[in-house]
Structure formats: C-alpha cells, structure tokens
Amino acid sequence: MLVYPDVRAAVAFLEAAFGFSERVRIGDAHRSQMRVGADGAVVVADDGGDRRAPSPDGYSHEIKLRVDDVDVAFARALEAGAVVHQEPVTHPYGERACVVEDPGGHRWELTRTVRDVDPAEWGGTVVAPW
C-alpha cells in the first residue's frame, strides 16, 4: 500500500506514467486498487489516521518496476510529471535503470535486465542460487 495526500491525483499519475489501471475504488478519495502488468497490484490509500505520505526530507523506499523499455518508460513518466532522480543508465551488473519520483513523493526505479552477468564480475557474491 502506497500512501498519498491525494488518491485521485495519484491514480491519474500512475495510469498516465506507468500504465497501471484502476480496478476497485473505495470511497471518492480513500483507496484504490490498481493493476500492474499481467499479475501485479498496488493499493493507493489516503494519508488518514496514522498513514503518512513521504516527506521531502528523505525517503524510506524505492519501488522497482520492471519495464520493457527503460527509455520509453522514463519519457512517459516525465511527460506525466515525474521528477528525475537518476537518468537512464546501464549498470555493470546488467540492468538498465532510472529513478523517478511521483507527485506524492514515492520513488520508482524503472528497470530492465539487458544481460545476465555473473555477480563476481561486479563484486557481488552468490549466497544461494535462484
């Protein structure tokens, strides 16, 4: 569940920026269940009670969103009003990624695997195989 000060604005942004689709609306501005891709889901909720949206003095999480094309997804997010934290870049560990922030302060890493890389090549250690 992601908390926003304006649920309806969050839904509009997530649809425009990332292609999510609203499935269930609970109240006018209380909550929304959104579909992500073929089998994912995100719940968007208001900042009532003890729930709080992110604040400008830091962040506590970054949501990793797998996309087909990082550059296309990045452009779409910017067009919808996202703020750039990291331009698209291809990392030595085989991921092409960027980081954007939505109007509610949530950070999203848009990412795609461009090649499989042995973790030893970039300083990682395999602890257990997938």
PDB file of C-alpha atoms in Angstrom:
ATOM      1  CA  MET A   1       0.000   0.000   0.000  1.00  0.00           C
ATOM      2  CA  LEU A   2       1.323   3.406  -1.002  1.00  0.00           C
ATOM      3  CA  VAL A   3       0.050   6.465   0.862  1.00  0.00           C
ATOM      4  CA  TYR A   4      -0.701   9.720  -0.964  1.00  0.00           C
ATOM      5  CA  PRO A   5      -2.216  13.022   0.135  1.00  0.00           C
ATOM      6  CA  ASP A   6      -4.481  12.939  -2.957  1.00  0.00           C
ATOM      7  CA  VAL A   7      -5.575   9.439  -4.007  1.00  0.00           C
ATOM      8  CA  ARG A   8      -7.371  10.573  -7.185  1.00  0.00           C
ATOM      9  CA  ALA A   9      -4.309  12.523  -8.380  1.00  0.00           C
ATOM     10  CA  ALA A  10      -2.107   9.507  -7.569  1.00  0.00           C
ATOM     11  CA  VAL A  11      -4.354   7.198  -9.602  1.00  0.00           C
ATOM     12  CA  ALA A  12      -4.280   9.593 -12.565  1.00  0.00           C
ATOM     13  CA  PHE A  13      -0.478   9.832 -12.388  1.00  0.00           C
ATOM     14  CA  LEU A  14       0.091   6.072 -12.079  1.00  0.00           C
ATOM     15  CA  GLU A  15      -2.182   5.422 -15.054  1.00  0.00           C
ATOM     16  CA  ALA A  16      -0.501   8.087 -17.210  1.00  0.00           C
ATOM     17  CA  ALA A  17       3.092   7.470 -16.132  1.00  0.00           C
ATOM     18  CA  PHE A  18       3.254   3.692 -15.764  1.00  0.00           C
ATOM     19  CA  GLY A  19       0.151   2.324 -17.475  1.00  0.00           C
ATOM     20  CA  PHE A  20      -1.453   0.997 -14.273  1.00  0.00           C
ATOM     21  CA  SER A  21      -5.219   0.522 -14.384  1.00  0.00           C
ATOM     22  CA  GLU A  22      -7.704   1.165 -11.617  1.00  0.00           C
ATOM     23  CA  ARG A  23      -9.730  -1.925 -10.694  1.00  0.00           C
ATOM     24  CA  VAL A  24     -11.551  -1.026  -7.465  1.00  0.00           C
ATOM     25  CA  ARG A  25     -12.313   2.386  -5.949  1.00  0.00           C
ATOM     26  CA  ILE A  26     -13.198   2.608  -2.256  1.00  0.00           C
ATOM     27  CA  GLY A  27     -14.835   5.940  -1.487  1.00  0.00           C
ATOM     28  CA  ASP A  28     -14.163   9.051  -3.524  1.00  0.00           C
ATOM     29  CA  ALA A  29     -10.686   9.649  -2.126  1.00  0.00           C
ATOM     30  CA  HIS A  30      -9.954   6.863   0.373  1.00  0.00           C
ATOM     31  CA  ARG A  31      -8.410   3.972  -1.547  1.00  0.00           C
ATOM     32  CA  SER A  32      -7.883   2.451  -4.966  1.00  0.00           C
ATOM     33  CA  GLN A  33      -6.712  -0.985  -6.041  1.00  0.00           C
ATOM     34  CA  MET A  34      -4.657  -0.801  -9.212  1.00  0.00           C
ATOM     35  CA  ARG A  35      -3.493  -3.477 -11.607  1.00  0.00           C
ATOM     36  CA  VAL A  36       0.182  -3.524 -12.577  1.00  0.00           C
ATOM     37  CA  GLY A  37       1.084  -5.579 -15.652  1.00  0.00           C
ATOM     38  CA  ALA A  38      -0.425  -9.045 -16.004  1.00  0.00           C
ATOM     39  CA  ASP A  39      -0.443 -10.115 -12.354  1.00  0.00           C
ATOM     40  CA  GLY A  40       0.718  -7.285 -10.079  1.00  0.00           C
ATOM     41  CA  ALA A  41      -1.235  -4.916  -7.879  1.00  0.00           C
ATOM     42  CA  VAL A  42      -0.753  -1.711  -5.914  1.00  0.00           C
ATOM     43  CA  VAL A  43      -3.135  -0.266  -3.357  1.00  0.00           C
ATOM     44  CA  VAL A  44      -3.183   3.536  -3.185  1.00  0.00           C
ATOM     45  CA  ALA A  45      -4.528   4.967   0.082  1.00  0.00           C
ATOM     46  CA  ASP A  46      -5.174   8.361   1.611  1.00  0.00           C
ATOM     47  CA  ASP A  47      -2.965   9.743   4.359  1.00  0.00           C
ATOM     48  CA  GLY A  48      -5.594   9.498   7.099  1.00  0.00           C
ATOM     49  CA  GLY A  49      -5.166   8.049  10.563  1.00  0.00           C
ATOM     50  CA  ASP A  50      -1.565   7.045  11.216  1.00  0.00           C
ATOM     51  CA  ARG A  51      -0.749   6.624   7.497  1.00  0.00           C
ATOM     52  CA  ARG A  52       1.658   9.236   6.123  1.00  0.00           C
ATOM     53  CA  ALA A  53       2.821  10.079   2.627  1.00  0.00           C
ATOM     54  CA  PRO A  54       6.595  10.506   2.096  1.00  0.00           C
ATOM     55  CA  SER A  55       8.102  13.796   3.224  1.00  0.00           C
ATOM     56  CA  PRO A  56      10.632  15.987   1.397  1.00  0.00           C
ATOM     57  CA  ASP A  57      13.387  15.413   3.994  1.00  0.00           C
ATOM     58  CA  GLY A  58      14.215  11.876   2.844  1.00  0.00           C
ATOM     59  CA  TYR A  59      12.720   8.670   1.546  1.00  0.00           C
ATOM     60  CA  SER A  60      12.113   5.250   3.037  1.00  0.00           C
ATOM     61  CA  HIS A  61      11.553   3.094  -0.031  1.00  0.00           C
ATOM     62  CA  GLU A  62      12.006   2.771  -3.756  1.00  0.00           C
ATOM     63  CA  ILE A  63       9.648   0.617  -5.784  1.00  0.00           C
ATOM     64  CA  LYS A  64      11.299  -1.465  -8.504  1.00  0.00           C
ATOM     65  CA  LEU A  65       9.126  -1.624 -11.594  1.00  0.00           C
ATOM     66  CA  ARG A  66      10.164  -3.956 -14.426  1.00  0.00           C
ATOM     67  CA  VAL A  67       9.509  -2.395 -17.838  1.00  0.00           C
ATOM     68  CA  ASP A  68      10.010  -3.477 -21.448  1.00  0.00           C
ATOM     69  CA  ASP A  69      11.979  -0.353 -22.409  1.00  0.00           C
ATOM     70  CA  VAL A  70      13.516   1.891 -19.744  1.00  0.00           C
ATOM     71  CA  ASP A  71      13.956   4.871 -22.060  1.00  0.00           C
ATOM     72  CA  VAL A  72      10.344   4.789 -23.259  1.00  0.00           C
ATOM     73  CA  ALA A  73       9.049   4.319 -19.685  1.00  0.00           C
ATOM     74  CA  PHE A  74      11.271   7.174 -18.472  1.00  0.00           C
ATOM     75  CA  ALA A  75       9.945   9.549 -21.155  1.00  0.00           C
ATOM     76  CA  ARG A  76       6.351   8.572 -20.334  1.00  0.00           C
ATOM     77  CA  ALA A  77       6.892   9.170 -16.608  1.00  0.00           C
ATOM     78  CA  LEU A  78       8.434  12.595 -17.266  1.00  0.00           C
ATOM     79  CA  GLU A  79       5.544  13.542 -19.521  1.00  0.00           C
ATOM     80  CA  ALA A  80       3.150  12.631 -16.694  1.00  0.00           C
ATOM     81  CA  GLY A  81       5.013  14.876 -14.242  1.00  0.00           C
ATOM     82  CA  ALA A  82       7.637  12.667 -12.585  1.00  0.00           C
ATOM     83  CA  VAL A  83      10.795  14.233 -11.141  1.00  0.00           C
ATOM     84  CA  VAL A  84      14.140  12.746 -12.241  1.00  0.00           C
ATOM     85  CA  HIS A  85      16.485  11.339  -9.594  1.00  0.00           C
ATOM     86  CA  GLN A  86      18.621   9.273 -11.980  1.00  0.00           C
ATOM     87  CA  GLU A  87      18.655   9.400 -15.770  1.00  0.00           C
ATOM     88  CA  PRO A  88      18.600   6.019 -17.569  1.00  0.00           C
ATOM     89  CA  VAL A  89      21.945   4.240 -17.300  1.00  0.00           C
ATOM     90  CA  THR A  90      23.186   0.710 -17.985  1.00  0.00           C
ATOM     91  CA  HIS A  91      24.874  -0.710 -14.879  1.00  0.00           C
ATOM     92  CA  PRO A  92      27.798  -3.191 -14.852  1.00  0.00           C
ATOM     93  CA  TYR A  93      25.532  -5.804 -13.240  1.00  0.00           C
ATOM     94  CA  GLY A  94      23.399  -5.988 -16.401  1.00  0.00           C
ATOM     95  CA  GLU A  95      20.449  -3.725 -15.565  1.00  0.00           C
ATOM     96  CA  ARG A  96      19.365  -0.603 -17.431  1.00  0.00           C
ATOM     97  CA  ALA A  97      17.534   1.608 -14.967  1.00  0.00           C
ATOM     98  CA  CYS A  98      16.469   5.080 -13.951  1.00  0.00           C
ATOM     99  CA  VAL A  99      14.819   6.543 -10.859  1.00  0.00           C
ATOM    100  CA  VAL A 100      11.882   8.935 -10.857  1.00  0.00           C
ATOM    101  CA  GLU A 101       9.705  10.385  -8.125  1.00  0.00           C
ATOM    102  CA  ASP A 102       5.954  10.679  -8.434  1.00  0.00           C
ATOM    103  CA  PRO A 103       3.998  13.748  -7.288  1.00  0.00           C
ATOM    104  CA  GLY A 104       3.291  12.040  -3.944  1.00  0.00           C
ATOM    105  CA  GLY A 105       6.999  11.622  -3.152  1.00  0.00           C
ATOM    106  CA  HIS A 106       7.330   7.885  -3.894  1.00  0.00           C
ATOM    107  CA  ARG A 107      10.473   6.874  -5.800  1.00  0.00           C
ATOM    108  CA  TRP A 108      10.263   4.376  -8.634  1.00  0.00           C
ATOM    109  CA  GLU A 109      13.173   2.523 -10.208  1.00  0.00           C
ATOM    110  CA  LEU A 110      12.221   1.661 -13.785  1.00  0.00           C
ATOM    111  CA  THR A 111      14.437  -1.259 -14.744  1.00  0.00           C
ATOM    112  CA  ARG A 112      15.122  -3.937 -17.318  1.00  0.00           C
ATOM    113  CA  THR A 113      17.712  -6.708 -17.468  1.00  0.00           C
ATOM    114  CA  VAL A 114      19.815  -6.186 -20.587  1.00  0.00           C
ATOM    115  CA  ARG A 115      22.263  -9.041 -19.992  1.00  0.00           C
ATOM    116  CA  ASP A 116      22.925 -11.728 -17.413  1.00  0.00           C
ATOM    117  CA  VAL A 117      26.140 -11.034 -15.515  1.00  0.00           C
ATOM    118  CA  ASP A 118      27.868 -13.292 -13.015  1.00  0.00           C
ATOM    119  CA  PRO A 119      27.781 -11.364  -9.695  1.00  0.00           C
ATOM    120  CA  ALA A 120      31.527 -11.997  -9.280  1.00  0.00           C
ATOM    121  CA  GLU A 121      32.110  -9.713 -12.308  1.00  0.00           C
ATOM    122  CA  TRP A 122      30.777  -6.688 -10.439  1.00  0.00           C
ATOM    123  CA  GLY A 123      31.726  -7.521  -6.854  1.00  0.00           C
ATOM    124  CA  GLY A 124      28.665  -9.489  -5.739  1.00  0.00           C
ATOM    125  CA  THR A 125      28.601 -12.862  -4.019  1.00  0.00           C
ATOM    126  CA  VAL A 126      26.069 -15.594  -4.759  1.00  0.00           C
ATOM    127  CA  VAL A 127      24.790 -16.803  -1.395  1.00  0.00           C
ATOM    128  CA  ALA A 128      22.192 -19.243  -2.742  1.00  0.00           C
ATOM    129  CA  PRO A 129      21.161 -19.999  -6.315  1.00  0.00           C
ATOM    130  CA  TRP A 130      17.759 -18.919  -7.593  1.00  0.00           C
TER     131      TRP A 130
END
